[in-house]
Coordinates of C-alpha atoms and ligand atoms in Angstrom, one line a residue:
Chain M
M1 CA 245.2 -164.9 -133.0
L2 CA 245.9 -161.5 -131.4
S3 CA 244.8 -158.4 -133.3
E4 CA 247.3 -156.1 -134.8
K5 CA 246.2 -153.5 -132.3
E6 CA 246.8 -156.0 -129.4
I7 CA 250.3 -156.9 -130.7
H8 CA 251.1 -153.2 -131.3
E9 CA 250.2 -152.2 -127.6
I10 CA 252.0 -155.3 -126.3
E11 CA 255.1 -154.3 -128.3
H12 CA 255.0 -150.8 -126.9
E13 CA 255.1 -152.2 -123.4
I14 CA 258.0 -154.6 -124.1
G15 CA 260.1 -151.5 -125.2
L16 CA 259.7 -150.0 -121.7
Y17 CA 261.4 -153.0 -119.8
P18 CA 264.9 -154.4 -119.9
V19 CA 263.6 -157.9 -120.5
K20 CA 260.7 -159.1 -122.6
S21 CA 259.0 -161.3 -119.9
A22 CA 258.6 -158.1 -117.6
A23 CA 255.7 -156.9 -119.9
C24 CA 253.8 -160.2 -119.0
I25 CA 251.2 -158.8 -116.8
E26 CA 250.7 -155.6 -119.0
A27 CA 250.2 -158.0 -122.0
L28 CA 247.6 -160.0 -120.1
K29 CA 245.9 -156.7 -119.2
I30 CA 245.8 -155.6 -122.8
V31 CA 244.3 -158.9 -124.0
Q32 CA 241.8 -158.7 -121.3
E33 CA 240.9 -155.1 -122.1
H34 CA 240.2 -156.1 -125.7
R35 CA 238.4 -159.4 -125.0
G36 CA 236.9 -159.3 -121.6
W37 CA 239.0 -162.2 -120.6
V38 CA 242.1 -164.4 -121.4
S39 CA 241.7 -167.6 -123.2
D40 CA 244.2 -170.5 -123.5
E41 CA 244.8 -169.5 -127.1
S42 CA 245.7 -165.9 -126.0
V43 CA 247.8 -167.4 -123.2
K44 CA 249.9 -169.2 -126.1
D45 CA 249.9 -166.0 -128.3
I46 CA 251.2 -163.8 -125.5
A47 CA 253.8 -166.5 -124.5
A48 CA 255.1 -166.4 -128.2
I49 CA 255.5 -162.7 -128.3
L50 CA 257.4 -162.4 -125.0
E51 CA 259.5 -165.5 -125.7
M52 CA 258.0 -167.4 -122.6
T53 CA 256.5 -170.7 -122.3
P54 CA 252.6 -170.8 -122.1
E55 CA 252.9 -172.3 -118.7
D56 CA 254.9 -169.4 -117.5
V57 CA 252.4 -166.9 -118.8
D58 CA 249.6 -169.0 -117.1
G59 CA 251.5 -169.1 -113.9
V60 CA 251.4 -165.3 -113.8
A61 CA 247.7 -165.1 -115.4
T62 CA 246.3 -167.2 -112.6
F63 CA 248.2 -165.7 -109.8
Y64 CA 246.4 -162.5 -110.1
N65 CA 242.8 -161.9 -109.0
M66 CA 241.9 -159.6 -111.9
I67 CA 243.0 -161.4 -114.7
F68 CA 240.0 -163.7 -115.9
R69 CA 240.8 -167.1 -117.3
K70 CA 237.0 -167.8 -117.9
P71 CA 234.6 -165.7 -119.7
V72 CA 232.9 -163.1 -117.5
G73 CA 229.7 -161.1 -118.0
R74 CA 229.4 -157.7 -119.8
N75 CA 229.2 -155.9 -116.2
I76 CA 231.1 -157.3 -113.1
I77 CA 229.9 -156.8 -109.6
F78 CA 232.5 -156.9 -106.9
V79 CA 231.0 -157.0 -103.5
C80 CA 233.4 -156.2 -100.6
N81 CA 233.2 -159.2 -98.1
S82 CA 235.9 -158.0 -95.7
V83 CA 235.6 -157.2 -92.1
T84 CA 234.0 -153.7 -91.8
C85 CA 231.6 -154.6 -94.7
Y86 CA 230.9 -157.8 -92.9
M87 CA 229.8 -155.9 -89.6
M88 CA 228.0 -153.4 -91.7
G89 CA 225.9 -156.0 -93.5
Y90 CA 227.5 -157.2 -96.8
E91 CA 225.6 -160.6 -96.5
S92 CA 222.2 -159.1 -97.0
I93 CA 223.5 -157.2 -100.0
Y94 CA 224.8 -160.5 -101.5
Q95 CA 221.9 -162.4 -100.7
Y96 CA 219.4 -159.9 -102.3
M97 CA 221.7 -159.8 -105.4
S98 CA 222.1 -163.5 -105.6
K99 CA 218.4 -163.9 -105.5
K100 CA 217.6 -161.1 -108.0
L101 CA 220.0 -162.3 -110.5
G102 CA 219.7 -166.0 -109.8
I103 CA 223.5 -166.6 -109.5
T104 CA 225.9 -167.2 -106.8
W105 CA 229.6 -166.0 -106.2
G106 CA 231.6 -166.7 -109.4
Q107 CA 228.6 -167.1 -111.6
T108 CA 227.5 -165.1 -114.7
T109 CA 223.8 -164.6 -115.5
S110 CA 222.5 -166.6 -118.6
D111 CA 222.1 -163.5 -120.6
G112 CA 225.8 -162.6 -120.1
R113 CA 224.7 -159.4 -118.3
F114 CA 226.5 -159.8 -114.8
T115 CA 229.1 -161.7 -113.1
L116 CA 229.0 -161.6 -109.2
L117 CA 232.4 -161.8 -107.5
P118 CA 233.5 -161.4 -103.8
N119 CA 236.2 -158.9 -103.3
P120 CA 238.6 -158.0 -100.3
C121 CA 238.2 -154.5 -98.9
L122 CA 237.5 -151.8 -101.5
G123 CA 239.0 -149.0 -99.3
D124 CA 235.5 -147.5 -98.6
C125 CA 235.5 -149.0 -95.1
D126 CA 234.2 -145.5 -93.7
H127 CA 231.1 -145.9 -96.0
A128 CA 230.5 -149.5 -95.7
P129 CA 229.0 -151.7 -96.9
A130 CA 230.6 -151.1 -100.3
M131 CA 230.7 -152.7 -103.8
M132 CA 232.1 -151.8 -107.1
I133 CA 230.5 -152.3 -110.6
N134 CA 233.0 -152.2 -113.3
K135 CA 234.8 -149.0 -112.4
D136 CA 232.2 -147.4 -110.2
H137 CA 232.1 -147.6 -106.5
Y138 CA 229.0 -147.8 -104.4
N139 CA 228.9 -146.9 -100.8
R140 CA 226.6 -147.4 -97.8
I141 CA 224.5 -149.7 -99.9
K142 CA 221.1 -151.0 -98.6
P143 CA 219.4 -154.0 -100.4
E144 CA 216.6 -151.5 -101.4
M145 CA 219.0 -149.5 -103.3
I146 CA 220.1 -152.1 -105.6
D147 CA 217.5 -152.5 -108.4
S148 CA 218.1 -148.8 -109.4
I149 CA 221.9 -149.4 -109.2
L150 CA 221.8 -152.3 -111.5
E151 CA 219.5 -150.7 -114.0
K152 CA 222.3 -148.6 -115.0
Y153 CA 224.3 -151.6 -116.3
Q154 CA 222.9 -153.3 -119.3
Chain F
M1 CA 252.8 -122.9 -91.2
T2 CA 250.3 -125.5 -91.3
T3 CA 249.6 -128.2 -88.6
K4 CA 248.0 -130.5 -91.2
P5 CA 250.6 -130.6 -93.9
L6 CA 249.4 -133.8 -95.6
T7 CA 245.8 -132.8 -96.1
Q8 CA 246.1 -129.0 -96.4
N9 CA 245.4 -129.2 -100.1
I10 CA 242.6 -131.7 -99.9
K11 CA 239.2 -130.3 -100.7
P12 CA 236.0 -131.2 -98.8
D13 CA 234.2 -131.6 -102.0
G14 CA 236.5 -134.5 -103.3
T15 CA 237.9 -132.8 -106.4
V16 CA 241.7 -133.0 -107.0
C17 CA 244.1 -130.4 -106.3
S18 CA 245.3 -129.3 -109.6
L19 CA 248.9 -128.4 -110.5
E20 CA 248.2 -124.8 -110.6
E21 CA 246.6 -124.8 -107.1
Y22 CA 249.5 -127.0 -105.8
L23 CA 252.0 -124.5 -107.1
K24 CA 249.9 -121.7 -105.8
N25 CA 250.2 -123.2 -102.2
G26 CA 253.9 -123.4 -102.3
G27 CA 254.1 -126.7 -103.9
Y28 CA 257.4 -128.2 -105.4
E29 CA 259.3 -125.7 -103.3
G30 CA 260.7 -128.8 -101.4
A31 CA 261.8 -130.6 -104.5
R32 CA 263.3 -127.4 -105.9
K33 CA 265.4 -127.1 -102.8
A34 CA 266.2 -130.7 -102.8
V35 CA 267.5 -130.9 -106.5
K36 CA 269.0 -127.6 -106.6
E37 CA 270.4 -126.7 -103.2
M38 CA 271.1 -130.1 -101.6
E39 CA 273.3 -133.1 -101.9
G40 CA 271.5 -136.4 -101.6
A41 CA 273.2 -137.1 -98.5
A42 CA 271.9 -134.0 -96.9
V43 CA 268.4 -135.0 -98.0
I44 CA 268.9 -138.4 -96.2
Q45 CA 270.2 -136.6 -93.1
A46 CA 267.3 -134.3 -93.0
I47 CA 264.8 -137.0 -93.2
K48 CA 266.7 -139.0 -90.6
D49 CA 266.6 -136.1 -88.2
S50 CA 262.9 -135.7 -88.7
N51 CA 262.3 -139.1 -87.3
L52 CA 259.8 -140.0 -90.0
L53 CA 258.7 -143.5 -89.5
G54 CA 257.4 -145.4 -92.6
R55 CA 253.6 -145.2 -92.7
G56 CA 253.1 -148.6 -94.4
G57 CA 252.8 -150.4 -91.2
A58 CA 256.3 -151.5 -89.9
G59 CA 257.3 -148.0 -88.7
F60 CA 261.0 -148.2 -89.8
N61 CA 262.9 -145.0 -90.0
T62 CA 262.8 -143.7 -93.4
G63 CA 266.1 -141.9 -93.7
L64 CA 267.8 -144.7 -92.1
K65 CA 266.3 -147.1 -94.8
W66 CA 267.6 -144.9 -97.5
S67 CA 271.2 -144.8 -96.0
F68 CA 271.5 -148.5 -96.8
V69 CA 271.1 -148.0 -100.7
R70 CA 274.0 -149.1 -102.5
Q71 CA 275.5 -146.0 -104.2
D72 CA 279.1 -147.3 -104.9
D73 CA 278.6 -146.9 -108.6
P74 CA 277.1 -143.4 -109.5
N75 CA 276.1 -144.7 -113.0
E76 CA 274.1 -147.4 -112.0
Q77 CA 270.4 -147.6 -112.4
R78 CA 268.5 -147.0 -109.1
Y79 CA 264.8 -147.1 -108.5
I80 CA 262.2 -145.9 -106.2
I81 CA 258.8 -147.2 -105.9
A82 CA 255.6 -145.8 -104.0
N83 CA 253.6 -148.5 -102.4
G84 CA 250.0 -147.7 -103.1
D85 CA 248.7 -151.3 -103.0
E86 CA 246.6 -150.6 -99.9
M87 CA 244.6 -154.1 -99.7
E88 CA 244.7 -154.5 -96.0
P89 CA 241.1 -154.7 -94.8
G90 CA 240.1 -151.7 -92.8
T91 CA 242.8 -149.4 -94.5
F92 CA 241.6 -146.6 -96.6
K93 CA 244.0 -143.8 -95.9
D94 CA 246.3 -143.7 -98.9
R95 CA 243.4 -143.5 -101.2
L96 CA 242.7 -139.9 -100.0
L97 CA 246.2 -138.9 -100.7
L98 CA 246.2 -140.4 -104.2
E99 CA 242.8 -138.9 -105.0
G100 CA 243.0 -135.6 -103.2
D101 CA 246.6 -134.4 -103.9
P102 CA 248.7 -136.3 -106.3
H103 CA 251.3 -133.7 -106.8
Q104 CA 252.3 -133.9 -103.0
L105 CA 253.1 -137.6 -103.9
I106 CA 255.2 -136.8 -106.9
E107 CA 256.9 -133.9 -105.2
G108 CA 257.9 -136.5 -102.4
M109 CA 259.1 -139.1 -105.0
I110 CA 261.3 -136.3 -106.5
I111 CA 262.8 -135.7 -103.1
A112 CA 263.4 -139.4 -102.3
A113 CA 264.9 -139.9 -105.9
R114 CA 267.2 -137.0 -105.3
A115 CA 268.3 -138.5 -101.9
I116 CA 269.5 -141.8 -103.4
N117 CA 270.1 -140.7 -106.8
A118 CA 267.4 -142.6 -108.4
T119 CA 266.5 -141.8 -112.1
K120 CA 263.5 -143.9 -112.3
G121 CA 260.3 -144.4 -110.2
F122 CA 257.1 -146.2 -110.2
I123 CA 253.8 -145.4 -108.5
F124 CA 252.1 -148.9 -107.7
V125 CA 248.5 -148.5 -107.3
R126 CA 245.9 -151.2 -106.4
W127 CA 243.3 -152.3 -109.1
A128 CA 240.3 -150.9 -107.2
Y129 CA 241.5 -147.3 -107.2
K130 CA 240.1 -146.5 -110.5
K131 CA 239.6 -142.7 -109.9
A132 CA 243.3 -142.5 -108.5
H133 CA 244.6 -144.1 -111.8
K134 CA 243.2 -141.5 -113.7
L135 CA 244.2 -138.6 -111.5
I136 CA 247.7 -139.9 -111.0
Q137 CA 248.2 -140.3 -114.6
E138 CA 246.9 -136.7 -115.5
A139 CA 249.1 -135.4 -112.6
L140 CA 252.3 -137.0 -114.1
D141 CA 251.4 -135.7 -117.5
D142 CA 251.0 -132.3 -116.2
A143 CA 254.3 -132.5 -114.2
Y144 CA 256.1 -133.6 -117.3
K145 CA 254.7 -130.6 -119.2
A146 CA 255.8 -128.3 -116.5
G147 CA 259.4 -129.5 -116.5
L148 CA 258.9 -131.0 -112.9
L149 CA 259.7 -134.5 -114.2
G150 CA 261.9 -135.9 -116.9
K151 CA 265.4 -134.5 -118.1
N152 CA 267.0 -131.8 -116.0
I153 CA 263.9 -131.1 -113.7
M154 CA 263.5 -127.4 -112.9
G155 CA 266.6 -126.6 -114.8
S156 CA 268.8 -128.6 -112.4
S157 CA 271.3 -131.3 -113.4
F158 CA 269.0 -133.9 -112.1
S159 CA 266.7 -136.0 -114.3
F160 CA 264.0 -138.2 -113.1
D161 CA 261.3 -140.3 -114.8
L162 CA 258.1 -141.5 -112.9
Y163 CA 255.4 -143.9 -114.1
L164 CA 252.2 -145.4 -112.9
H165 CA 251.7 -149.2 -112.6
T166 CA 248.1 -150.3 -112.0
S167 CA 248.0 -153.5 -110.3
V168 CA 245.9 -156.6 -111.2
G169 CA 245.0 -157.6 -107.5
R170 CA 246.4 -159.6 -104.7
Y171 CA 247.1 -158.4 -101.2
I172 CA 250.7 -159.8 -101.4
C173 CA 251.5 -157.2 -103.9
G174 CA 251.8 -154.9 -100.9
E175 CA 254.8 -156.7 -99.4
E176 CA 257.8 -154.9 -101.0
T177 CA 259.6 -157.8 -102.4
A178 CA 256.5 -159.3 -103.9
L179 CA 255.6 -155.8 -105.2
I180 CA 259.1 -155.8 -107.1
N181 CA 258.5 -159.1 -108.6
S182 CA 255.0 -157.9 -109.7
L183 CA 256.6 -154.9 -111.4
E184 CA 259.0 -157.3 -113.2
G185 CA 255.8 -159.0 -114.7
K186 CA 256.2 -162.1 -112.4
R187 CA 254.2 -163.8 -109.8
A188 CA 254.1 -161.8 -106.8
N189 CA 255.9 -164.1 -104.4
P190 CA 258.2 -162.4 -101.8
R191 CA 261.9 -162.7 -102.1
S192 CA 264.1 -164.0 -99.6
K193 CA 266.0 -161.3 -97.5
P194 CA 268.9 -160.5 -97.6
P195 CA 269.7 -159.1 -99.9
F196 CA 267.3 -156.3 -99.1
P197 CA 266.0 -154.2 -102.0
Q198 CA 268.3 -151.4 -101.1
V199 CA 271.1 -153.5 -102.4
S200 CA 269.3 -155.6 -105.1
G201 CA 265.7 -154.7 -105.8
L202 CA 263.9 -154.0 -109.1
F203 CA 265.8 -155.8 -112.0
G204 CA 268.6 -156.4 -109.5
K205 CA 269.1 -152.9 -109.0
P206 CA 269.2 -150.8 -105.7
T207 CA 265.7 -149.8 -104.9
I208 CA 263.7 -148.4 -102.2
V209 CA 259.8 -149.0 -101.6
N210 CA 258.1 -146.7 -99.5
N211 CA 254.4 -146.2 -98.5
I212 CA 252.4 -143.3 -100.1
E213 CA 251.7 -141.6 -97.0
T214 CA 255.4 -141.6 -96.3
Y215 CA 256.4 -140.0 -99.4
C216 CA 253.8 -137.3 -98.9
N217 CA 255.4 -136.0 -95.6
L218 CA 258.7 -135.4 -97.5
P219 CA 258.0 -132.0 -99.4
H220 CA 257.1 -130.7 -95.9
I221 CA 260.1 -131.8 -94.0
I222 CA 262.4 -130.4 -96.5
K223 CA 260.6 -127.1 -96.7
Y224 CA 259.9 -126.5 -93.1
G225 CA 262.8 -128.5 -91.6
S226 CA 263.2 -131.5 -89.3
I227 CA 262.5 -129.6 -86.0
W228 CA 259.2 -128.4 -87.2
F229 CA 258.3 -131.9 -88.2
K230 CA 259.0 -133.3 -85.1
E231 CA 257.2 -130.8 -83.2
L232 CA 253.9 -131.5 -85.1
S233 CA 253.8 -134.7 -83.3
K234 CA 252.8 -135.5 -79.6
S235 CA 255.3 -138.1 -79.2
G236 CA 259.0 -138.6 -80.0
E237 CA 258.1 -139.9 -83.7
G238 CA 257.9 -137.2 -86.1
G239 CA 254.8 -135.7 -87.9
T240 CA 251.2 -136.0 -88.2
K241 CA 249.2 -139.2 -89.1
L242 CA 246.3 -140.0 -91.1
Y243 CA 244.0 -141.8 -88.7
G244 CA 240.9 -143.7 -89.6
V245 CA 238.0 -145.3 -88.0
S246 CA 235.4 -147.8 -89.2
G247 CA 232.8 -150.0 -87.8
R248 CA 229.7 -149.4 -85.9
V249 CA 230.6 -145.7 -84.8
K250 CA 228.7 -142.5 -85.2
N251 CA 231.0 -140.9 -87.5
P252 CA 233.4 -143.2 -89.2
G253 CA 236.1 -141.3 -91.3
L254 CA 239.8 -140.2 -91.7
W255 CA 241.5 -137.4 -90.0
E256 CA 245.1 -136.0 -90.0
L257 CA 246.2 -135.4 -86.4
P258 CA 249.3 -135.2 -84.5
L259 CA 251.0 -138.5 -84.0
G260 CA 250.4 -139.7 -80.5
T261 CA 246.7 -138.7 -80.4
T262 CA 245.1 -141.4 -78.0
V263 CA 242.9 -144.1 -79.3
R264 CA 240.0 -142.7 -76.9
E265 CA 240.2 -139.3 -78.6
L266 CA 239.9 -141.0 -82.0
L267 CA 237.2 -143.2 -81.0
E268 CA 235.1 -140.9 -78.8
V269 CA 235.8 -137.4 -80.4
H270 CA 236.5 -137.7 -84.0
A271 CA 234.5 -140.9 -84.5
G272 CA 231.9 -139.6 -82.3
G273 CA 231.6 -142.9 -80.1
M274 CA 229.6 -146.0 -80.7
L275 CA 226.3 -145.9 -82.5
D276 CA 223.3 -145.9 -80.3
G277 CA 222.4 -149.4 -79.1
Y278 CA 226.0 -150.7 -79.4
K279 CA 228.7 -151.0 -77.0
F280 CA 232.5 -151.0 -77.6
R281 CA 234.3 -154.3 -77.4
G282 CA 237.5 -154.0 -79.0
L283 CA 239.5 -152.6 -82.0
L284 CA 242.2 -153.4 -84.2
P285 CA 244.4 -150.3 -84.2
G286 CA 245.9 -150.4 -87.7
G287 CA 244.2 -152.7 -90.2
A288 CA 243.5 -156.5 -90.2
S289 CA 247.0 -157.7 -89.3
T290 CA 247.2 -156.0 -85.7
D291 CA 246.4 -157.5 -82.4
F292 CA 243.1 -156.3 -80.6
L293 CA 243.1 -153.5 -78.1
V294 CA 240.4 -153.2 -75.6
E295 CA 238.8 -150.9 -73.0
E296 CA 241.9 -150.9 -70.7
H297 CA 244.1 -149.6 -73.7
L298 CA 242.0 -146.7 -74.7
D299 CA 244.3 -144.1 -73.2
T300 CA 247.2 -145.3 -75.4
P301 CA 248.8 -142.7 -77.7
M302 CA 248.5 -143.9 -81.3
D303 CA 252.2 -144.0 -82.2
F304 CA 254.4 -147.0 -83.1
S305 CA 256.2 -147.3 -79.7
S306 CA 253.2 -146.7 -77.3
V307 CA 250.9 -149.3 -79.4
A308 CA 253.9 -151.8 -79.3
K309 CA 254.1 -151.3 -75.5
V310 CA 250.4 -152.6 -74.9
G311 CA 251.1 -155.6 -77.2
S312 CA 249.9 -154.5 -80.6
R313 CA 251.0 -152.5 -83.6
M314 CA 249.9 -149.2 -84.8
G315 CA 250.1 -150.6 -88.3
T316 CA 248.5 -148.3 -90.8
G317 CA 246.7 -146.2 -88.1
T318 CA 243.2 -147.1 -89.5
M319 CA 241.2 -148.7 -86.8
I320 CA 238.4 -151.4 -87.1
V321 CA 236.0 -151.2 -84.1
M322 CA 234.3 -154.2 -83.1
D323 CA 231.0 -153.8 -81.1
D324 CA 229.1 -156.2 -78.7
K325 CA 226.7 -157.5 -81.2
T326 CA 229.3 -158.7 -83.5
C327 CA 230.5 -162.2 -82.8
P328 CA 234.4 -162.1 -82.1
V329 CA 234.7 -165.6 -83.7
A330 CA 232.8 -164.5 -87.0
F331 CA 235.0 -161.3 -87.1
V332 CA 238.2 -163.3 -86.7
H333 CA 236.9 -165.8 -89.2
N334 CA 236.4 -163.0 -91.8
L335 CA 239.8 -162.0 -91.5
I336 CA 241.4 -165.5 -91.6
R337 CA 239.4 -166.2 -94.7
F338 CA 240.9 -163.1 -96.3
F339 CA 244.5 -164.0 -95.3
S340 CA 243.9 -167.7 -96.5
N341 CA 242.6 -166.5 -99.8
E342 CA 245.5 -164.2 -100.3
S343 CA 248.4 -166.5 -99.1
C344 CA 250.7 -166.6 -102.2
G345 CA 251.5 -170.1 -101.2
W346 CA 255.1 -169.8 -101.2
C347 CA 255.8 -171.4 -97.9
T348 CA 254.1 -174.4 -96.2
P349 CA 253.1 -173.0 -92.7
C350 CA 251.1 -170.1 -94.4
R351 CA 249.8 -172.0 -97.5
D352 CA 248.5 -174.9 -95.3
G353 CA 248.2 -173.4 -92.0
L354 CA 245.7 -170.6 -92.8
P355 CA 243.2 -172.8 -94.5
W356 CA 243.4 -175.1 -91.5
V357 CA 242.7 -172.2 -89.2
E358 CA 239.8 -171.2 -91.4
K359 CA 238.3 -174.5 -91.3
I360 CA 238.5 -174.8 -87.5
L361 CA 236.8 -171.4 -87.2
T362 CA 234.1 -172.3 -89.7
K363 CA 233.5 -175.4 -87.4
I364 CA 233.4 -173.4 -84.1
E365 CA 231.0 -170.8 -85.5
A366 CA 228.7 -173.6 -87.0
G367 CA 228.5 -175.0 -83.5
E368 CA 230.6 -178.1 -84.4
G369 CA 233.7 -177.1 -82.4
E370 CA 235.4 -179.3 -79.9
E371 CA 237.6 -178.5 -77.0
K372 CA 240.7 -179.5 -78.9
D373 CA 240.0 -177.1 -81.7
I374 CA 240.9 -174.1 -79.5
D375 CA 244.3 -175.8 -78.9
I376 CA 244.5 -176.2 -82.6
L377 CA 244.1 -172.4 -83.0
K378 CA 246.7 -171.6 -80.3
F379 CA 249.2 -174.0 -81.9
H380 CA 248.9 -172.1 -85.1
T381 CA 249.5 -168.6 -83.4
K382 CA 252.9 -170.1 -82.5
Y383 CA 253.8 -172.0 -85.5
L384 CA 252.9 -169.1 -87.8
A385 CA 254.7 -166.6 -85.7
P386 CA 257.6 -164.3 -87.3
G387 CA 260.6 -166.2 -88.4
N388 CA 258.6 -169.5 -89.5
T389 CA 257.3 -168.0 -92.8
F390 CA 258.9 -166.0 -95.7
C391 CA 257.0 -162.9 -95.1
A392 CA 254.8 -161.2 -92.5
L393 CA 251.5 -162.1 -94.1
A394 CA 250.9 -165.2 -92.1
P395 CA 252.3 -163.7 -88.7
G396 CA 250.0 -160.8 -89.4
A397 CA 247.1 -163.0 -89.8
M398 CA 247.7 -164.4 -86.4
E399 CA 247.7 -161.1 -84.6
P400 CA 244.0 -160.7 -84.5
L401 CA 243.6 -164.4 -83.8
Q402 CA 246.0 -164.7 -80.9
S403 CA 244.6 -161.5 -79.2
A404 CA 241.0 -162.5 -79.8
L405 CA 241.8 -165.7 -78.0
K406 CA 243.4 -163.6 -75.2
Y407 CA 240.6 -161.2 -74.8
F408 CA 237.6 -162.9 -76.0
G409 CA 238.5 -166.5 -75.3
E410 CA 235.3 -166.9 -73.3
D411 CA 233.3 -166.3 -76.6
F412 CA 235.2 -169.2 -78.3
E413 CA 234.8 -171.6 -75.4
R414 CA 231.0 -170.7 -75.2
H415 CA 230.7 -171.6 -78.9
V416 CA 232.2 -174.9 -78.3
K417 CA 230.2 -175.8 -75.2
E418 CA 226.8 -174.6 -76.2
K419 CA 227.4 -175.9 -79.8
R420 CA 226.0 -172.8 -81.4
C421 CA 226.9 -169.0 -82.0
F422 CA 224.8 -167.1 -79.5
Y423 CA 225.0 -163.8 -81.5
K424 CA 222.8 -164.9 -84.2
Ligands
FMN1 C1 251.4 -158.9 -96.8 C2 251.9 -157.5 -96.8 C3 251.1 -156.6 -97.4 C4 251.6 -155.2 -97.4 N1 250.9 -154.2 -97.9 C5 251.3 -152.9 -97.8 C6 250.8 -151.9 -98.6 O1 249.5 -152.0 -99.3 N2 251.2 -150.6 -98.6 C7 252.4 -150.4 -98.0 O2 253.0 -149.2 -98.0 N3 253.2 -151.3 -97.3 C8 252.6 -152.7 -97.4 N4 253.2 -153.6 -96.5 C9 254.7 -153.2 -96.0 C10 255.7 -153.3 -97.1 O3 256.3 -154.5 -97.2 C11 256.9 -152.3 -96.8 O4 257.1 -152.5 -95.4 C12 256.4 -150.9 -96.9 O5 255.9 -150.5 -98.1 C13 257.5 -150.0 -96.5 O6 257.1 -148.5 -96.6 P1 257.4 -147.6 -95.5 O7 258.8 -147.8 -94.9 O8 257.3 -146.2 -96.0 O9 256.3 -147.9 -94.5 C14 252.9 -154.9 -96.5 C15 253.5 -155.9 -96.1 C16 253.1 -157.3 -96.1 C17 253.8 -158.4 -95.4
SF4_2 S1 253.9 -166.3 -95.5 FE1 252.4 -166.7 -96.9 S2 252.2 -164.8 -98.1 FE2 254.2 -164.9 -97.2 S3 255.6 -165.8 -98.6 FE3 254.8 -167.5 -97.1 S4 253.0 -168.3 -98.3 FE4 253.6 -166.3 -99.2
FES3 S1 235.9 -153.6 -95.4 FE1 234.7 -153.3 -97.1 S2 235.3 -151.6 -98.0 FE2 236.9 -151.9 -96.5

């Protein structure tokens, strides 16, 4: 069941478009903002509001990288794995982090604190290698900087 | 008059140019002129005359593109969209404009809206640019409060509403018809063209999509004129360009310079040359989907026509430099993995071809490549060429591959012969 607040926010979005289904991405974003991810049940609930089939909503949800159809950790680490960061050494950043947290790409730590994801170019190429944690960008990272960065995210 | 119109308000400390500061520096004068003193057709003509070529990568004449907008019904809804998807690896130029001077973009969009009589617009910004989301939204709110957006802007008869849309990721959202599908809440598959968006775009209405940097040029053209704009450039193409360099150079960064500045000047003067201990091997002039340039091309002016003459594309104008300690096979492999992951799956050559290329490159890099694998790579560069796929993603992916095979073919062959990567 979606909360009243979620429904209210989705209805506001619906009002901005000529057709209900146009609010699909916004509706997915709203649910994810409140719950961290989008469950099968939420897909069905969104479909009902937008007068779409759950399959159509899921088709949209699974298309986009930043809609999570599985639970994720409290904090998400996005490591840039594109070409400039490759040359500037993202692999050593990944290896350090993977070892420290005991997880590989796509996994979440058992305490639910971190999920580790690869991400294409973050637009920080002149300060590579780069990563993002939640909404924060980090540039010119070296493995020895990582411990203190991760400390900030509990 | 400035010689660096795009970045004149951008502060070195990274803080945003506020509305107050923007107005103090003569901001919104171009928009005022466009909405109060000019007909839409005159705006289109001025932009055509300036020879502003789209900064999103393809370099299409902006005024010409607008002239195709269907305007037979004056009451029909028309839309304009700013493309701030910027997910092409190696590209980080629009970010500076979004974070440093959002009012310049808003003013540019008012001018474009005026040109085609659009009353609604969207700024589409990629997911990762969180700071830009906040700053653009604040700038929009300020512009509304000051009567620069909304009903009867600046007391004129022209009304224009502008909204921010933040993306949820996927490189293909940058392709203009895929972007339109995404704004409609759908999967971001490109649409078949024709009809072009100028005829049938967002919700079936006439629409133009332009790059962020393209819009940011407009206020200055309207304010100072087409001739001034053309003279900013060192080539026949109008204006300045935000050029970027990344890779193992001394001073990676972003600079606004006259269009037609040479590759060598960018690499050796602005980027300071290669880091000590590294030698130059090649570079992609404008993002991941452009062909390699090598030593012999360094004196090429960076503009659309000159770079095309030497077999590549200026693309986004943000160069990725490859040094002599980076394996070209691994470099291309990294790019192909990106394109393969980001394929939207709509057409078979791209959906199946890119993963195949990726697999072959993995094999070669791991020292398991065979002679015939290089032929398979060459086969794909032909079969994923323009015309065989729905959109330019797959052909774009082939550009670094085909040029790597041409200039660094020996590296590929040595991997196969020696059954190892000799860079490791
Ligand atoms: C796969 C793909 C991704 C693209 N990404 C972008 C992008 O992020 N930003 C952009 O302005 N243009 C991008 N383009 C080009 C757009 O389709 C379109 O040509 C451009 O926004 C037009 O603006 P302009 O005429 O001002 O250059 C992309 C094209 C393709 C095929
Ligand atoms: S070329 Fe690739 S990205 Fe473009 S439409 Fe075809 S499958 Fe989609
Ligand atoms: S390649 Fe990593 S930020 Fe651009």
